[in-house]
GROMACS .gro file of N, CA and C in nm:
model
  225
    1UNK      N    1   6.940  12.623  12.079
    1UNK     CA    2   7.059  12.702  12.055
    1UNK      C    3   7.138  12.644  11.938
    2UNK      N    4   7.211  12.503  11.958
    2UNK     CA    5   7.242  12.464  11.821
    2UNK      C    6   7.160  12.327  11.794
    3UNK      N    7   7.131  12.309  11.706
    3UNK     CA    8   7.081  12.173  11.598
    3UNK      C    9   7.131  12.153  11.482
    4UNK      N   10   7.145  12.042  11.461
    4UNK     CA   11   7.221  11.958  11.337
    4UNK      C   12   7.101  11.883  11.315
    5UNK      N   13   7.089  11.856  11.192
    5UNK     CA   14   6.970  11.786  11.097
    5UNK      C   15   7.037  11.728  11.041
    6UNK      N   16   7.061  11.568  11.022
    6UNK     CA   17   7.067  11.476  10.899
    6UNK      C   18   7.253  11.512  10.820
    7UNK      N   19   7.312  11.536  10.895
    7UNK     CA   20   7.456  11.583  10.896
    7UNK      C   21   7.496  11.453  10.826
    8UNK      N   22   7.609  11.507  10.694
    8UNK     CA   23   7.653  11.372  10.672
    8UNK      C   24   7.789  11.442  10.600
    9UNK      N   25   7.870  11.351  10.623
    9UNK     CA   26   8.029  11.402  10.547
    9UNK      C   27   8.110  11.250  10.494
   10UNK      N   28   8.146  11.266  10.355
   10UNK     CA   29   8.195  11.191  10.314
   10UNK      C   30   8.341  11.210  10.242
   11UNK      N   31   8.386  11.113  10.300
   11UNK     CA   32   8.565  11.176  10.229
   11UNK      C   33   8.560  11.052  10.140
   12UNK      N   34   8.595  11.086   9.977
   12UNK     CA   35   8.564  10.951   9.901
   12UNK      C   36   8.459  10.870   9.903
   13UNK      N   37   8.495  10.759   9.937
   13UNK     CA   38   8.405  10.644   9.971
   13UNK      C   39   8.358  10.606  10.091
   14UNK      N   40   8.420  10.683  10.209
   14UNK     CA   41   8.466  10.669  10.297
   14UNK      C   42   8.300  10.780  10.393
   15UNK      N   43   8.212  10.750  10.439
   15UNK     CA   44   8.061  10.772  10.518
   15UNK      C   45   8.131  10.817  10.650
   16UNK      N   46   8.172  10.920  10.685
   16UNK     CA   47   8.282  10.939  10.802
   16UNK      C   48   8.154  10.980  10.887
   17UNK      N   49   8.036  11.037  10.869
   17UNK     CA   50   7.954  11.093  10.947
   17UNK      C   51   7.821  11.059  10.846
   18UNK      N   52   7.711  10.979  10.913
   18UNK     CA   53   7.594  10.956  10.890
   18UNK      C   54   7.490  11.011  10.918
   19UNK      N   55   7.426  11.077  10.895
   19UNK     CA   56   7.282  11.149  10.886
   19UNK      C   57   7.302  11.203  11.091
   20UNK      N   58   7.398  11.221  11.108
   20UNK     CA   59   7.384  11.260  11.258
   20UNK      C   60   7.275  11.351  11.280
   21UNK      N   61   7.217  11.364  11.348
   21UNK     CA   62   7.137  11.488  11.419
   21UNK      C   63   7.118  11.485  11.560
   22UNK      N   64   7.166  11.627  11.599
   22UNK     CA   65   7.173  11.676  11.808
   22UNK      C   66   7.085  11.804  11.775
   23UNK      N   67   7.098  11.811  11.907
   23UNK     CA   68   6.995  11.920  11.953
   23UNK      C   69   7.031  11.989  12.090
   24UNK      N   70   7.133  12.090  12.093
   24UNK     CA   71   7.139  12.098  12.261
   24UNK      C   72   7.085  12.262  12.227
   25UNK      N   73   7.016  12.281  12.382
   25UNK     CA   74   6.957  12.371  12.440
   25UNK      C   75   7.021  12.453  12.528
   26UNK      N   76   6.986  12.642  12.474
   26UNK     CA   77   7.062  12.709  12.579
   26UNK      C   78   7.106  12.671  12.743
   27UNK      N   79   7.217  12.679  12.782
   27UNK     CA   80   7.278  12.665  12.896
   27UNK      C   81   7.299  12.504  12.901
   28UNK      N   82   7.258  12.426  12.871
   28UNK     CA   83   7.314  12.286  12.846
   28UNK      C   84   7.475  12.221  12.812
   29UNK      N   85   7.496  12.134  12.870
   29UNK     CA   86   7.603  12.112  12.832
   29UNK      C   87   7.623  11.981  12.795
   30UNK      N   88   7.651  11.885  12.655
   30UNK     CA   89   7.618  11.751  12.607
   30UNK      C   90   7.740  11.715  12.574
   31UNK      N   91   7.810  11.582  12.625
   31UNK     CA   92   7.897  11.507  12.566
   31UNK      C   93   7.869  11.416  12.459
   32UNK      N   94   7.956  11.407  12.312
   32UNK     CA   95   7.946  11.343  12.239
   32UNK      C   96   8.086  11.231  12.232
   33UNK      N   97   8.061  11.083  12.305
   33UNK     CA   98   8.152  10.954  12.316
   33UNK      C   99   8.138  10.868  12.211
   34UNK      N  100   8.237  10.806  12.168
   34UNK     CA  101   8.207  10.691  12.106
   34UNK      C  102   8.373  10.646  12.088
   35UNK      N  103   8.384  10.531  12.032
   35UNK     CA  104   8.537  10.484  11.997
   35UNK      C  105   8.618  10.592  11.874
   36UNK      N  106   8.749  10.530  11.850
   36UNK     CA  107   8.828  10.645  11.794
   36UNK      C  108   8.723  10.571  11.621
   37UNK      N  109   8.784  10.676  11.529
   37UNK     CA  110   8.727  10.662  11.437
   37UNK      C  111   8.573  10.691  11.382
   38UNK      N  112   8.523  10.675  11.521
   38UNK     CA  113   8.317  10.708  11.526
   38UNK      C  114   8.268  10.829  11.416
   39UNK      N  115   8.358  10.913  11.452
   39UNK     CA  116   8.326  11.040  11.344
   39UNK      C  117   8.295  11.163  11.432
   40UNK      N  118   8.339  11.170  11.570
   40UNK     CA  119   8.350  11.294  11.677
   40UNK      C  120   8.387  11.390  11.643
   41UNK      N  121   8.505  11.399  11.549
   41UNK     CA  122   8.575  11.499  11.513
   41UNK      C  123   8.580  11.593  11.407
   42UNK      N  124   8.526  11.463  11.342
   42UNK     CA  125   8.471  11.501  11.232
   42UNK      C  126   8.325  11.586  11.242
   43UNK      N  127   8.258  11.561  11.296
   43UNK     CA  128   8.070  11.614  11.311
   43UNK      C  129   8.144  11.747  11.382
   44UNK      N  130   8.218  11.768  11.481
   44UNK     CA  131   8.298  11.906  11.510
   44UNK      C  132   8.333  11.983  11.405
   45UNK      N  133   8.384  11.931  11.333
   45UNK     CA  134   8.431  12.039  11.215
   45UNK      C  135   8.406  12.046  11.152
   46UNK      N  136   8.257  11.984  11.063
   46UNK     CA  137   8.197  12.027  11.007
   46UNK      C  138   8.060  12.146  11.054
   47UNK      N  139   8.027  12.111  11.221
   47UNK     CA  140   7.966  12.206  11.273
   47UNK      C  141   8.030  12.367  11.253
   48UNK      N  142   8.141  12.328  11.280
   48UNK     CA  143   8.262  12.509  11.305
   48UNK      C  144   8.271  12.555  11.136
   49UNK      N  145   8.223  12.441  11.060
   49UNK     CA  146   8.256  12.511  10.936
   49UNK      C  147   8.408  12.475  10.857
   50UNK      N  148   8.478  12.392  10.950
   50UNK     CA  149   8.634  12.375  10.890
   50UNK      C  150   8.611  12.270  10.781
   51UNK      N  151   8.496  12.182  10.802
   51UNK     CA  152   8.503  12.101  10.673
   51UNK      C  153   8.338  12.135  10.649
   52UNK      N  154   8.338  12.124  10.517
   52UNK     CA  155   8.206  12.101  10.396
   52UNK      C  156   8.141  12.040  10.421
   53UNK      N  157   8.014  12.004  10.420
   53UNK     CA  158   7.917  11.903  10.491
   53UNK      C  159   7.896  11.818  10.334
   54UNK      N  160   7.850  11.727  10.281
   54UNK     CA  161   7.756  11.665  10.173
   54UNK      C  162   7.599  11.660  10.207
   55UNK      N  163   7.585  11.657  10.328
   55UNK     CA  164   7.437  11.635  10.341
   55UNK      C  165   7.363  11.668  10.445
   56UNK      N  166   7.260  11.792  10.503
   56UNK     CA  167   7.245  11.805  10.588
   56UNK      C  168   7.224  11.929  10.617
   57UNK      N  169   7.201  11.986  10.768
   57UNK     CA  170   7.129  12.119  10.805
   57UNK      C  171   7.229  12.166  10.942
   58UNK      N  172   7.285  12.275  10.967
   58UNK     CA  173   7.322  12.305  11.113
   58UNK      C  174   7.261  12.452  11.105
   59UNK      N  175   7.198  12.490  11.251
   59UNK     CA  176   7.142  12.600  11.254
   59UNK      C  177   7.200  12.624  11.422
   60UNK      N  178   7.223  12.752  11.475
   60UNK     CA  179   7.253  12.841  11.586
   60UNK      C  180   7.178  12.903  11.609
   61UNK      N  181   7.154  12.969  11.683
   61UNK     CA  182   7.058  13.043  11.778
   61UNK      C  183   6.948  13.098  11.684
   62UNK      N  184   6.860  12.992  11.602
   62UNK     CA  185   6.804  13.010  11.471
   62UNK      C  186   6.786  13.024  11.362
   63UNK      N  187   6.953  13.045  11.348
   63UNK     CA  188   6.986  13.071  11.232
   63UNK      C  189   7.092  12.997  11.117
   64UNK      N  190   7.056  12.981  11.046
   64UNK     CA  191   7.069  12.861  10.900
   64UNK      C  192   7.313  12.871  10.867
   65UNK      N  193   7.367  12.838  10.971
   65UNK     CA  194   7.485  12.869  10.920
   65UNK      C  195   7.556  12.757  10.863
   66UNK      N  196   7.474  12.652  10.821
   66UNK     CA  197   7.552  12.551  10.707
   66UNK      C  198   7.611  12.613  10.570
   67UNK      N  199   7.720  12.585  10.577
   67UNK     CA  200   7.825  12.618  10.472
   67UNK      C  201   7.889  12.751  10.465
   68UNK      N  202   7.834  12.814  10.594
   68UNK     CA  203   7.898  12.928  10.594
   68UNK      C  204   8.092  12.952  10.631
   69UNK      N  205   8.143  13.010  10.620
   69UNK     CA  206   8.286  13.016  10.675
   69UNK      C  207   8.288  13.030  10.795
   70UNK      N  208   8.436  12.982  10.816
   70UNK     CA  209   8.453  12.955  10.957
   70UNK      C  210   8.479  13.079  11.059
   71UNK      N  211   8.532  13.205  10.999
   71UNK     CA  212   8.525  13.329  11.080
   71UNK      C  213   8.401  13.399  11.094
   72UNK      N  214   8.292  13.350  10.969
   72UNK     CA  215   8.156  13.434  10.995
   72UNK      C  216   8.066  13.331  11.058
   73UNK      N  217   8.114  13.228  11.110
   73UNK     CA  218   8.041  13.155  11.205
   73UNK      C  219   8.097  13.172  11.348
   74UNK      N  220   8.202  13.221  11.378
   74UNK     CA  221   8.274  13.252  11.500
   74UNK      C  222   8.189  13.408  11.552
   75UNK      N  223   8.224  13.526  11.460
   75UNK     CA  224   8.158  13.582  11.452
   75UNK      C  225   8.046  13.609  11.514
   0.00000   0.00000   0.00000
């Protein structure tokens, strides 16, 4: 249902999100933990589209919606 490939976001100099990649499966439900700062929030909003990715793949129910906007990914 959704997958992230090799996700990476950089503000400056600053590696806020590293080559992440998930994989959850229809009807599943996955928590993503780690300490403040980890980059949780970040890998969120670049999934929804609110921030720009630098490096990397997110796809939905098959389909390729990296870099798309955030209402035609709601949509």
């Amino acid at each position: 249902m959704l997958k992230v490939t090799n996700l990476t976001k950089i503000f400056g100099g600053l590696r806020a999100v590293d080559q992440a990649s998930v994989e959850v499966a229809q009807g599943r439900i996955v928590a993503l933990i780690g300490p403040n700062g980890a980059g949780k929030t970040t890998l969120f909003a670049c999934i929804a589209g609110f921030l720009p990715i630098n490096q990397g793949r997110v796809e939905f129910m098959g389909q390729d919606i990296t870099g798309m906007k955030v209402h035609d990914i709601a949509r």
